[in-house]
PDB file of C-alpha atoms in Angstrom:
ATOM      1  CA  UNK A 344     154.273  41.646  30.364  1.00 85.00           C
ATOM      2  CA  UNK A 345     153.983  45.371  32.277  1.00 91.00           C
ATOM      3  CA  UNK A 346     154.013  44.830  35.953  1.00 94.00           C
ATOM      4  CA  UNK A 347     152.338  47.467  37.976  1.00 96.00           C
ATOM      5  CA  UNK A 348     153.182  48.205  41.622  1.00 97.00           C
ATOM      6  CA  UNK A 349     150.493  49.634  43.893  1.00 98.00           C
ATOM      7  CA  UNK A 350     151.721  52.293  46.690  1.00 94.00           C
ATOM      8  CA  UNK A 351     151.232  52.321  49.139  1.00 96.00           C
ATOM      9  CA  UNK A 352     149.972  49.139  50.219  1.00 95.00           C
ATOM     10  CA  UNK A 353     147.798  50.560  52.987  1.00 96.00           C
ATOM     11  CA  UNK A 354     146.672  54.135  53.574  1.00 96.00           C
ATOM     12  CA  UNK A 355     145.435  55.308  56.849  1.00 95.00           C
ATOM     13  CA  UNK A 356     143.026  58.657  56.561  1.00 94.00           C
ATOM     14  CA  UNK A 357     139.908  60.169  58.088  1.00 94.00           C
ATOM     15  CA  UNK A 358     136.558  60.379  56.251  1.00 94.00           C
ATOM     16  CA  UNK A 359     137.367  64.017  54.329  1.00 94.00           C
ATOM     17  CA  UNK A 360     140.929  63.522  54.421  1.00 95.00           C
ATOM     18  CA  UNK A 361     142.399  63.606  50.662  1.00 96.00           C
ATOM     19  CA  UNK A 362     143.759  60.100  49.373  1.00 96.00           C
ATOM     20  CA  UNK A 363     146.066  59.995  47.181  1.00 97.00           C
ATOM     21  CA  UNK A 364     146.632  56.399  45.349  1.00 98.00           C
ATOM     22  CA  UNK A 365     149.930  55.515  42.900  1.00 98.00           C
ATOM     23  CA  UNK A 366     150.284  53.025  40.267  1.00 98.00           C
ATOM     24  CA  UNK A 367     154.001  52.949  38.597  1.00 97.00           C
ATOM     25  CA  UNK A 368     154.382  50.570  35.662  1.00 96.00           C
ATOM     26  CA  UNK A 369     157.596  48.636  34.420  1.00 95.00           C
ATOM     27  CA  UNK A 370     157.094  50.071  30.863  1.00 93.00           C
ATOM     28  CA  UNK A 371     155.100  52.444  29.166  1.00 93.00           C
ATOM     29  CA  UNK A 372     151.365  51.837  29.734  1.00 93.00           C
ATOM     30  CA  UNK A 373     150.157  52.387  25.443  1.00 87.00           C
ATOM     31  CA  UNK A 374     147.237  54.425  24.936  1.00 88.00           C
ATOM     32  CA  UNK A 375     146.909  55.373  28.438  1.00 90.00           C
ATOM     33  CA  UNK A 376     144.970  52.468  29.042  1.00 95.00           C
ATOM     34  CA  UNK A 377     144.737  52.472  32.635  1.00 96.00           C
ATOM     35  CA  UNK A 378     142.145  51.873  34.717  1.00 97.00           C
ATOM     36  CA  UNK A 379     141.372  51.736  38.155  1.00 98.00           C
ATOM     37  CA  UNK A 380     138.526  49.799  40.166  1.00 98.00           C
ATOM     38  CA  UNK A 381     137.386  49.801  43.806  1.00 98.00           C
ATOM     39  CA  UNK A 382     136.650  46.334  45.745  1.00 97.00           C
ATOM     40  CA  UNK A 383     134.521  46.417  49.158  1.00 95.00           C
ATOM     41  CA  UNK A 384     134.286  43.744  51.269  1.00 92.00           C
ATOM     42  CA  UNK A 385     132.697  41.007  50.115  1.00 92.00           C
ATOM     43  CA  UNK A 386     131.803  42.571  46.396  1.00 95.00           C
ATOM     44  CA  UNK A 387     133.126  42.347  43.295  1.00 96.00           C
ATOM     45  CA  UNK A 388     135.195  45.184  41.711  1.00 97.00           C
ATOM     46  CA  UNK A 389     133.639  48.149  40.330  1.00 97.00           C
ATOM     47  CA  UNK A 390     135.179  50.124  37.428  1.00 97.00           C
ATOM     48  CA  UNK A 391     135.908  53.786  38.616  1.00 97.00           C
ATOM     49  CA  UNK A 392     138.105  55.680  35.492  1.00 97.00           C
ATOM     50  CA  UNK A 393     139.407  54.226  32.521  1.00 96.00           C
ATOM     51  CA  UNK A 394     141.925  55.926  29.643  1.00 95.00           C
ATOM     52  CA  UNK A 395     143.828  57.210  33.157  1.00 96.00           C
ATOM     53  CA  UNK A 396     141.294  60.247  33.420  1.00 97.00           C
ATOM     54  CA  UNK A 397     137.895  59.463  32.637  1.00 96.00           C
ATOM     55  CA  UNK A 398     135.116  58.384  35.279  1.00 97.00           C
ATOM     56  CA  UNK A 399     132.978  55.569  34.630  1.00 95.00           C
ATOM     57  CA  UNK A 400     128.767  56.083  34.936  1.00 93.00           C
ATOM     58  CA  UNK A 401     127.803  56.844  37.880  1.00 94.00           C
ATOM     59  CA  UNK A 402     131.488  57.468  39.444  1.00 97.00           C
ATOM     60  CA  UNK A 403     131.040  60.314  41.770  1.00 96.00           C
ATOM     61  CA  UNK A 404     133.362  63.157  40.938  1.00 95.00           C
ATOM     62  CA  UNK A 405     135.293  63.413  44.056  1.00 97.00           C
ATOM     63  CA  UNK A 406     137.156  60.202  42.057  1.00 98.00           C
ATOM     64  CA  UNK A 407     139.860  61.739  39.560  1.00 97.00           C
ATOM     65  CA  UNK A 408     142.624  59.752  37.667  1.00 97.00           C
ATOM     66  CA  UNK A 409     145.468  61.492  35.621  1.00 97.00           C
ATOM     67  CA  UNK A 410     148.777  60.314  34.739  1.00 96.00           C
ATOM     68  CA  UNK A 411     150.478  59.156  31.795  1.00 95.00           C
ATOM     69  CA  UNK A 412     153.652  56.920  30.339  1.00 94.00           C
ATOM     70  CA  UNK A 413     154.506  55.102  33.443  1.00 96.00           C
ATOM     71  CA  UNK A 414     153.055  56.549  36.307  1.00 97.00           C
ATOM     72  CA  UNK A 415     149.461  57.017  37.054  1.00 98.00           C
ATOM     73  CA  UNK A 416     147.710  58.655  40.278  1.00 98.00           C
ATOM     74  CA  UNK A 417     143.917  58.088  41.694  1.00 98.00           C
ATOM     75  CA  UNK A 418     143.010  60.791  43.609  1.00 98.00           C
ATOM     76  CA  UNK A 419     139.841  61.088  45.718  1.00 97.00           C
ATOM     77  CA  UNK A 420     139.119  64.267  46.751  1.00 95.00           C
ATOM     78  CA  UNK A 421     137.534  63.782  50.085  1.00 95.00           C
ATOM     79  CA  UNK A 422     136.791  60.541  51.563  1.00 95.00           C
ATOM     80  CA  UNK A 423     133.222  59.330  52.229  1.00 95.00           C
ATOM     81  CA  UNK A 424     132.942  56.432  54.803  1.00 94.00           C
ATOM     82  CA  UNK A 425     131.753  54.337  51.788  1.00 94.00           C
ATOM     83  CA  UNK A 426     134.941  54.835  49.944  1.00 96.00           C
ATOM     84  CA  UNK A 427     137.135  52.621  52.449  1.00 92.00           C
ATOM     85  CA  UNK A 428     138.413  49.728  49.914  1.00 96.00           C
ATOM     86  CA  UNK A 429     140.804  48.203  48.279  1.00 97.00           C
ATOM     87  CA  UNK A 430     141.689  49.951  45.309  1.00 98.00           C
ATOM     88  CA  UNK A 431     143.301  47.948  41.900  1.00 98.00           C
ATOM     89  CA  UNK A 432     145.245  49.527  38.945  1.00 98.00           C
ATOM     90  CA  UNK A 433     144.816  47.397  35.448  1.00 97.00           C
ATOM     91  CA  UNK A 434     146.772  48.264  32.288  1.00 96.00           C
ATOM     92  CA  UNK A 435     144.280  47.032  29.518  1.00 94.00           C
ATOM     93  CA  UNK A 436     146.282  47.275  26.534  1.00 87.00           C
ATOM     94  CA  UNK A 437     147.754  44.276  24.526  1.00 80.00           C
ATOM     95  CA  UNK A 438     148.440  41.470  24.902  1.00 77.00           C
ATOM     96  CA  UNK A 439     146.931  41.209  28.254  1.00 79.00           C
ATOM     97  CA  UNK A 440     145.871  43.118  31.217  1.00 84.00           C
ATOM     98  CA  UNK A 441     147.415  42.862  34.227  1.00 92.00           C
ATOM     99  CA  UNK A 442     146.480  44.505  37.989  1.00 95.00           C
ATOM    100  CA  UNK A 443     148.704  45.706  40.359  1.00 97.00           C
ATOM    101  CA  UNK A 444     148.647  44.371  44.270  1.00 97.00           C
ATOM    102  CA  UNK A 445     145.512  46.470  45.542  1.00 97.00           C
ATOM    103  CA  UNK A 446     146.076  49.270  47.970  1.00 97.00           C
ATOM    104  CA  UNK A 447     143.629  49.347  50.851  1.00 97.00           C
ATOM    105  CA  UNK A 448     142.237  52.606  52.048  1.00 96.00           C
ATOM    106  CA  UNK A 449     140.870  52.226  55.760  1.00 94.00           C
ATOM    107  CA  UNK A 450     140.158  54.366  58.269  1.00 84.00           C
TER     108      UNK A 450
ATOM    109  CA  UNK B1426     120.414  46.420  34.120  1.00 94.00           C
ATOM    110  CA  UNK B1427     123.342  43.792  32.792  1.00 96.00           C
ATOM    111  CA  UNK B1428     123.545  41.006  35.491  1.00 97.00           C
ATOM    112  CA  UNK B1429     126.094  38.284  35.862  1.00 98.00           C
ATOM    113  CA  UNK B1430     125.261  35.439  37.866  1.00 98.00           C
ATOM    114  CA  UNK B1431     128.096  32.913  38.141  1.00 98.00           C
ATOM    115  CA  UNK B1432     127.104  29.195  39.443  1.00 97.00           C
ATOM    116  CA  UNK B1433     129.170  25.696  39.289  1.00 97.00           C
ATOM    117  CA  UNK B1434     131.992  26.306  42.381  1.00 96.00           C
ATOM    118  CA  UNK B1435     132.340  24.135  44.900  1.00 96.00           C
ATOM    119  CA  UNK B1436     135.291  21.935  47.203  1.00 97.00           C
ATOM    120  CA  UNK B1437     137.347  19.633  44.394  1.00 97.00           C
ATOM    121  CA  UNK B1438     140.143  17.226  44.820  1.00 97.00           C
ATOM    122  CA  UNK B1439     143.482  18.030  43.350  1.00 97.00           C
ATOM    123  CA  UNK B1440     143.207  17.018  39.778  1.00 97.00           C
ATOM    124  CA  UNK B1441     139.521  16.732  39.229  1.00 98.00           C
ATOM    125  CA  UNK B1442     137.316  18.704  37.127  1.00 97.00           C
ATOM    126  CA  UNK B1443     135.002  21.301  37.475  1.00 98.00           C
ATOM    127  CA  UNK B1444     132.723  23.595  35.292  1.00 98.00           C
ATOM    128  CA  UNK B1445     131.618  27.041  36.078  1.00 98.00           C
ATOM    129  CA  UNK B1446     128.651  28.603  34.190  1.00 98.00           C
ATOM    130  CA  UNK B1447     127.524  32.460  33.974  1.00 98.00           C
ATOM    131  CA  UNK B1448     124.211  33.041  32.874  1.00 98.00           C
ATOM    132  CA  UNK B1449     124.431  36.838  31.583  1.00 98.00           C
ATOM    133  CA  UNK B1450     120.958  39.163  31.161  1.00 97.00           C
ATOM    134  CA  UNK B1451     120.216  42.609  30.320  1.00 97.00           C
ATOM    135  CA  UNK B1452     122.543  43.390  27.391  1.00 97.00           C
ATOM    136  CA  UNK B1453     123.345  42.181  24.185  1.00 97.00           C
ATOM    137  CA  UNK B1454     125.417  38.628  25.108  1.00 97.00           C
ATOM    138  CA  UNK B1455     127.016  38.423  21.228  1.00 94.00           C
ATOM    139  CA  UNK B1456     128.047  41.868  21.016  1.00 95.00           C
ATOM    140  CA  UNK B1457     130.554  41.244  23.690  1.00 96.00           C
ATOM    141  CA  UNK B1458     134.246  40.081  24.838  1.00 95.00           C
ATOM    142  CA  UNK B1459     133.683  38.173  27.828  1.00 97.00           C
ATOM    143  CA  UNK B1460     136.190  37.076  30.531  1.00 96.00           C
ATOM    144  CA  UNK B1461     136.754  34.764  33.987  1.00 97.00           C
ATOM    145  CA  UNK B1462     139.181  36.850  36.459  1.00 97.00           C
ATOM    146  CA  UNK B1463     140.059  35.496  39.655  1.00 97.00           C
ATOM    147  CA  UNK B1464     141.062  36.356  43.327  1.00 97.00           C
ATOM    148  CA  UNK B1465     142.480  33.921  45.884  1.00 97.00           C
ATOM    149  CA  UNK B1466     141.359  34.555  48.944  1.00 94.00           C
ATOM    150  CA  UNK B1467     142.965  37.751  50.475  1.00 92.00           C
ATOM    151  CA  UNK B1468     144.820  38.116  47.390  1.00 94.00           C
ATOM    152  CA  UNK B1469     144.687  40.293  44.431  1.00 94.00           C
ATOM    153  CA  UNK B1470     142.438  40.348  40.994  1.00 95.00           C
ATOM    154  CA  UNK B1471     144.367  37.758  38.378  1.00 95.00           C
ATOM    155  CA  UNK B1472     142.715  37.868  34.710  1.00 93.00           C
ATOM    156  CA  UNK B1473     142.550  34.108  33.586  1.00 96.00           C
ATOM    157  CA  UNK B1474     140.618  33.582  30.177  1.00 96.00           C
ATOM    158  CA  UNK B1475     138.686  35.804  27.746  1.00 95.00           C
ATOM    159  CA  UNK B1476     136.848  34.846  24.685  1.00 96.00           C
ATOM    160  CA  UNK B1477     135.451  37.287  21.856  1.00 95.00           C
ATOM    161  CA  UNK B1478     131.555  37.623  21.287  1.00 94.00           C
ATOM    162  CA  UNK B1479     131.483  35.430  18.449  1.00 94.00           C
ATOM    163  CA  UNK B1480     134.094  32.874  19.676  1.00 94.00           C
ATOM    164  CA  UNK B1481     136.650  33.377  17.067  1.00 95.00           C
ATOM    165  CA  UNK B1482     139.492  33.986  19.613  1.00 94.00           C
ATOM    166  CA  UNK B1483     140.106  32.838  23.351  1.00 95.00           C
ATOM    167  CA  UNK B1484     142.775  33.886  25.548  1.00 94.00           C
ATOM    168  CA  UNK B1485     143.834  32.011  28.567  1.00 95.00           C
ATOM    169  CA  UNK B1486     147.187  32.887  31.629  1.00 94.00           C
ATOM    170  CA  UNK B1487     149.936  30.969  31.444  1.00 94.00           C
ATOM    171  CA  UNK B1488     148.915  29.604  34.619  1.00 95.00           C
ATOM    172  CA  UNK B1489     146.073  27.735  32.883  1.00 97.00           C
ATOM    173  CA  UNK B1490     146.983  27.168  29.231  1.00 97.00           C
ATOM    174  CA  UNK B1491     146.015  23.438  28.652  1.00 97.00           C
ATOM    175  CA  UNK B1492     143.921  22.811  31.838  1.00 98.00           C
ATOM    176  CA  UNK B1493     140.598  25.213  31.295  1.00 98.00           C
ATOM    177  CA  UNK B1494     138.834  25.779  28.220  1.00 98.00           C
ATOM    178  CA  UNK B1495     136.552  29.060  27.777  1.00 98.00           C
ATOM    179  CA  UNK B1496     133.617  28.657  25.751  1.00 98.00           C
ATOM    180  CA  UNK B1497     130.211  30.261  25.459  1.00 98.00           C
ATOM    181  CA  UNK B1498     126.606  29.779  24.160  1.00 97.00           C
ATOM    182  CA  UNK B1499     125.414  32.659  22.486  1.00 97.00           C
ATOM    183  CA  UNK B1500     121.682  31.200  21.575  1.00 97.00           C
ATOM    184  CA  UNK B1501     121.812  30.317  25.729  1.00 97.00           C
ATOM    185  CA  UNK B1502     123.323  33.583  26.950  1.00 98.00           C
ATOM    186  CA  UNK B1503     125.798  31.762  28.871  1.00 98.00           C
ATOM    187  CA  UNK B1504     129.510  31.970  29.850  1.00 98.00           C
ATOM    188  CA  UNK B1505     131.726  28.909  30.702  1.00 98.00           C
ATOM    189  CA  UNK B1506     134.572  27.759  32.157  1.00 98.00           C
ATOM    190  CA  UNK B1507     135.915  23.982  31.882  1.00 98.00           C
ATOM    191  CA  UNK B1508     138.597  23.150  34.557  1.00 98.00           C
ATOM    192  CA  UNK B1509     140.800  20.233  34.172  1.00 98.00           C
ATOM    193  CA  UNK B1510     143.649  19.296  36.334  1.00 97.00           C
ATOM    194  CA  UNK B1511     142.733  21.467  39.082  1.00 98.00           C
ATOM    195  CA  UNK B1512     145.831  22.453  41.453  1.00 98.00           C
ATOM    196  CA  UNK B1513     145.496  23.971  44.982  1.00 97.00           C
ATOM    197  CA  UNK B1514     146.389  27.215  43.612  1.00 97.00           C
ATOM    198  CA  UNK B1515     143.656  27.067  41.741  1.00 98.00           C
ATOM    199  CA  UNK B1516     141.928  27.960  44.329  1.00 98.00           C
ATOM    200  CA  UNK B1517     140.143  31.230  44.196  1.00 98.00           C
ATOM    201  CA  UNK B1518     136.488  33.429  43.448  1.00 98.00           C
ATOM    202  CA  UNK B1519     135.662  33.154  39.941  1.00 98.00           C
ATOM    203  CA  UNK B1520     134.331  36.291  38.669  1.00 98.00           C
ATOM    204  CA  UNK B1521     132.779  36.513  35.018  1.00 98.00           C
ATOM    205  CA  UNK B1522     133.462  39.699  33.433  1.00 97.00           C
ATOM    206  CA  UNK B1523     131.924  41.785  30.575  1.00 97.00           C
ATOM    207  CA  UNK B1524     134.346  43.789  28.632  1.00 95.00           C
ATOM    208  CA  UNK B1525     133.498  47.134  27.969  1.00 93.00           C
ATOM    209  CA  UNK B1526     132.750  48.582  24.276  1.00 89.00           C
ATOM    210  CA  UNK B1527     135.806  51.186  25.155  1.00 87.00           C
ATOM    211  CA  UNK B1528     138.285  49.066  25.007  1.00 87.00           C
ATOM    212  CA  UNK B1529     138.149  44.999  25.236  1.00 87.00           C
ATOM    213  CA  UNK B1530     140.361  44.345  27.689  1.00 90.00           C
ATOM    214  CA  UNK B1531     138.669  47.422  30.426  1.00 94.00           C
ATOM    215  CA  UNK B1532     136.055  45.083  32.321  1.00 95.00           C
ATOM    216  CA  UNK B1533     133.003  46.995  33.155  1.00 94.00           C
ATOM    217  CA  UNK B1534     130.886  44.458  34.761  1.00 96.00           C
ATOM    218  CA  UNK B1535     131.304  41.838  37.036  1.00 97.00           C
ATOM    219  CA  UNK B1536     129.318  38.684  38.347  1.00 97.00           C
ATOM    220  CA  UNK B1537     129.722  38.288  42.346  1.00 96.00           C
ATOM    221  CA  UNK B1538     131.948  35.271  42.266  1.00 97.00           C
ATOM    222  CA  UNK B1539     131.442  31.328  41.854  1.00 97.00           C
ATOM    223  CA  UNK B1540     134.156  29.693  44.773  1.00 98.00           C
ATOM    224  CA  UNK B1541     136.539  27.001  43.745  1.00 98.00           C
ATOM    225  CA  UNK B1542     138.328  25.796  46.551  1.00 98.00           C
ATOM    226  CA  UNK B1543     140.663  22.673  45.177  1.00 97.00           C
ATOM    227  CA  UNK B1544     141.677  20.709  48.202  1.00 96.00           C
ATOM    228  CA  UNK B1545     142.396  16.940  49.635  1.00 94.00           C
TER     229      UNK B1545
END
């Protein structure tokens, strides 16, 4: 099974600050099939990018994946006081997908 | 617009049963993978059972293989989940999950969450 690891756990920025989000697996992710998703408090995930780069409908673009192999980035251009959450990697490909930890983005 | 509306949680003693439900609307039910992930409270997202559109192949964790059972009624538009055995770490938000046409393990949609909490 391909554990991911989330750093860091927390990061600490100012709305239009740059964030930049890691997501290292323990083997090579195939297909690029990584994903990432956003949780707020007291919602259910929402799908942001998927295949590492692309953004899901409706993603803003200030939301940009890219990575490949073992190590993938999120990267959100400039924070938006809506964007403070808890943000989860998930390799989809088979047999299983797993998430990494979360890291939380707060202000 | 595809809703997901999970129903069934509740407070459970260790080793009872319990069935959770989703009642799915606004897309094509059949023509997808469906899933139940879970989150503990504070904790992360744990995937826990997935069953194809036609429900020629399930998929359950290791953590529950032999206790739940993942089933689904096309005709009924409905997702379940049968829990046997329940354990305190069991406890958790149930979240049914649509998988995407991209890929079916990529979850695109998600219910808000049915609570189990398994307790004494």
């Amino acid at each position: 099974e391909i554990v991911l690891t989330q750093s860091p756990g927390t990061l600490s920025l100012s709305p239009g600050e740059r964030a930049t989000l890691s997501c290292r697996a323990s083997q090579s992710v195939s297909g690029n099939y990584l994903a990432w998703y956003q949780q707020k408090p007291g919602q259910a995930p929402r799908l942001l990018i998927y295949g590492a780069s692309s953004r899901a409908t409706g993603i803003p673009d200030r939301f940009s994946g890219s990575g490949s192999g073992t190590d993938f980035t999120l990267t959100i251009s400039r924070l938006e006081p809506e964007d403070f959450a808890i943000y989860y990697c998930q390799q989809y490909g088979p047999p299983r997908g797993t998430f990494g930890q979360g890291t939380k983005v707060e202000i | 617009e595809v809703q997901l509306v999970e129903s069934g949680g509740g407070l459970v003693q260790p080793g009872r049963s319990l069935r959770l439900s989703c009642a799915a609307s606004g897309f094509i039910f059949n023509d997808y993978t469906m899933y139940w992930v879970r989150q503990a409270p504070g904790k992360g997202l744990e995937w826990v059972s997935g069953i194809r559109g036609d429900s020629s192949d399930t998929a359950y964790a290791d953590s529950v293989k032999g206790r739940f059972t993942i089933s689904r009624d096309n005709a009924k538009n409905s997702l379940f989940l049968q829990m046997n055995s329940l354990r305190p770490e069991d406890t958790a938000l149930y979240y049914c999950v649509r998988a995407s046409r991209v890929a079916i393990r990529l979850f695109d949609y998600w219910g808000q969450g049915s609570l189990v909490t398994v307790s004494s």
